[in-house]
Amino acid sequence: MRQAILNSPVPVIAFVDMQAASAGALISIACDSIYMRPGASIGAATVVNQNGEVMPDKYQSFMRGMMRSTAEAHGRRADGTWFRDPAIAEKMVDTAGVLSFTPDEAIKARYCEGKAESIDEVVEHIGLEECEIIHQELSPLERFILFMMSPVLQGIFLMMIIGGIYFEVQSPGLGLPSIIAILGAVLYFSPLYIHGLAMNWEIALFVIGLILIAVEIFVTPGFGVAGILGAILAFSALVFAMVDNDVLYFEGHLNLNAVLKPCAIVLISAVAGLILSIWGASRLYPKKSFSYIAQKTELKGDEGWVGVDARRTSGLVGKEVTAATAMCPSGKVEAEGRLFEAVMEYGSANSGDRLRVMRAEGGRLYCCPLQ
């Protein structure tokens, strides 16, 4: 905002309704003129954290320099004096005795052009007879974007991403878990991208992380380099997408304070999403209806699923087996305590009939009745 005001091709006038402290003081000083309501104040630009605690001196030094350069940007008067004294702007950041002005004090220090009760009175002071006053209001879309960026919703979207990925790993195939994870990612990144927080490189980093995780799961099973690197990239992308890139670096150094809150949100949401996913899997998998949403991967032999072992079936050729189900002409036979897929060479068989294995192909036995 400061840079946009200083670079504005038209005059910018600030009206201090009540208080212009901290960033408000910086923005006001950047304007060409300042008018203050009686009872208002300007100054107190010391840098503090979210708890109101004064930040270390390197932050104060940076802010002092910014306040001083902002005041200098307005240049000098014909008599050689500064239009706004940079030394006064610098004192507003002084931690030893922070400076604040009332309207009369600001006028005396040339940090205010006059007092006004309203914007209409400011317009009269600057001599604009005909002007249109437009009050800035958030559009419905802007309100919706800010709503979508709330920490609670962002946490829910993160849980959708983590939960969807977990369920997809448990039940491979593009089903409901994948759709939920993709929808969560879109809802998470879209408002941040529109608001200017999420950058293209952060979204690309997240996609690369997912690709590496997929490679670890489906191509090179085992928790190895690809999986660890993919998890780190995806986590980093989710964190930095919530960080304002303008405050990410401070005086050329990474501002760790700016990433602590996003990191906590992502970490807590990821843990919560994983816990809920594990709990949800235990509740959904036993239900038959879940098979319509995603494929169940655990196929147990005692539930009728039969694994194919061509080497074992070839060893049964010529031996006697027992029909475990009715075979008309295909079914299952029991041999050596296991079930095998089988087909009658001719005729049919009832459950319990004794059969002889004639041949084995592709893990399937071909049988005929005992003579």
mmCIF file of N, CA and C in Angstrom, residues 283-294 296:
data_model
loop_
_atom_site.group_PDB
_atom_site.id
_atom_site.type_symbol
_atom_site.label_atom_id
_atom_site.label_comp_id
_atom_site.label_asym_id
_atom_site.label_seq_id
_atom_site.Cartn_x
_atom_site.Cartn_y
_atom_site.Cartn_z
ATOM 1 N N ARG A 283 -14.354 -48.061 10.324
ATOM 2 C CA ARG A 283 -15.804 -48.061 10.373
ATOM 3 C C ARG A 283 -16.441 -48.392 9.023
ATOM 4 N N LEU A 284 -15.771 -47.994 7.952
ATOM 5 C CA LEU A 284 -16.369 -48.144 6.625
ATOM 6 C C LEU A 284 -16.032 -49.457 5.952
ATOM 7 N N TYR A 285 -14.811 -49.954 6.151
ATOM 8 C CA TYR A 285 -14.396 -51.149 5.432
ATOM 9 C C TYR A 285 -15.275 -52.372 5.713
ATOM 10 N N PRO A 286 -15.727 -52.600 6.963
ATOM 11 C CA PRO A 286 -16.553 -53.781 7.180
ATOM 12 C C PRO A 286 -17.904 -53.714 6.482
ATOM 13 N N LYS A 287 -18.336 -52.524 6.082
ATOM 14 C CA LYS A 287 -19.658 -52.382 5.485
ATOM 15 C C LYS A 287 -19.609 -52.697 3.997
ATOM 16 N N LYS A 288 -20.596 -53.444 3.553
ATOM 17 C CA LYS A 288 -20.645 -53.831 2.150
ATOM 18 C C LYS A 288 -20.813 -52.624 1.243
ATOM 19 N N SER A 289 -21.537 -51.600 1.724
ATOM 20 C CA SER A 289 -21.806 -50.432 0.892
ATOM 21 C C SER A 289 -20.543 -49.687 0.507
ATOM 22 N N PHE A 290 -19.465 -49.827 1.320
ATOM 23 C CA PHE A 290 -18.234 -49.113 1.004
ATOM 24 C C PHE A 290 -17.571 -49.657 -0.254
ATOM 25 N N SER A 291 -17.871 -50.888 -0.611
ATOM 26 C CA SER A 291 -17.261 -51.464 -1.812
ATOM 27 C C SER A 291 -17.704 -50.749 -3.073
ATOM 28 N N TYR A 292 -18.834 -50.024 -3.007
ATOM 29 C CA TYR A 292 -19.282 -49.269 -4.167
ATOM 30 C C TYR A 292 -18.539 -47.944 -4.295
ATOM 31 N N ILE A 293 -17.884 -47.508 -3.218
ATOM 32 C CA ILE A 293 -17.148 -46.243 -3.236
ATOM 33 C C ILE A 293 -15.705 -46.451 -3.649
ATOM 34 N N ALA A 294 -15.067 -47.469 -3.077
ATOM 35 C CA ALA A 294 -13.660 -47.749 -3.388
ATOM 36 C C ALA A 294 -13.416 -49.241 -3.252
ATOM 37 N N LYS A 296 -11.988 -52.654 -2.120
ATOM 38 C CA LYS A 296 -11.383 -53.189 -0.907
ATOM 39 C C LYS A 296 -10.169 -54.018 -1.300
#
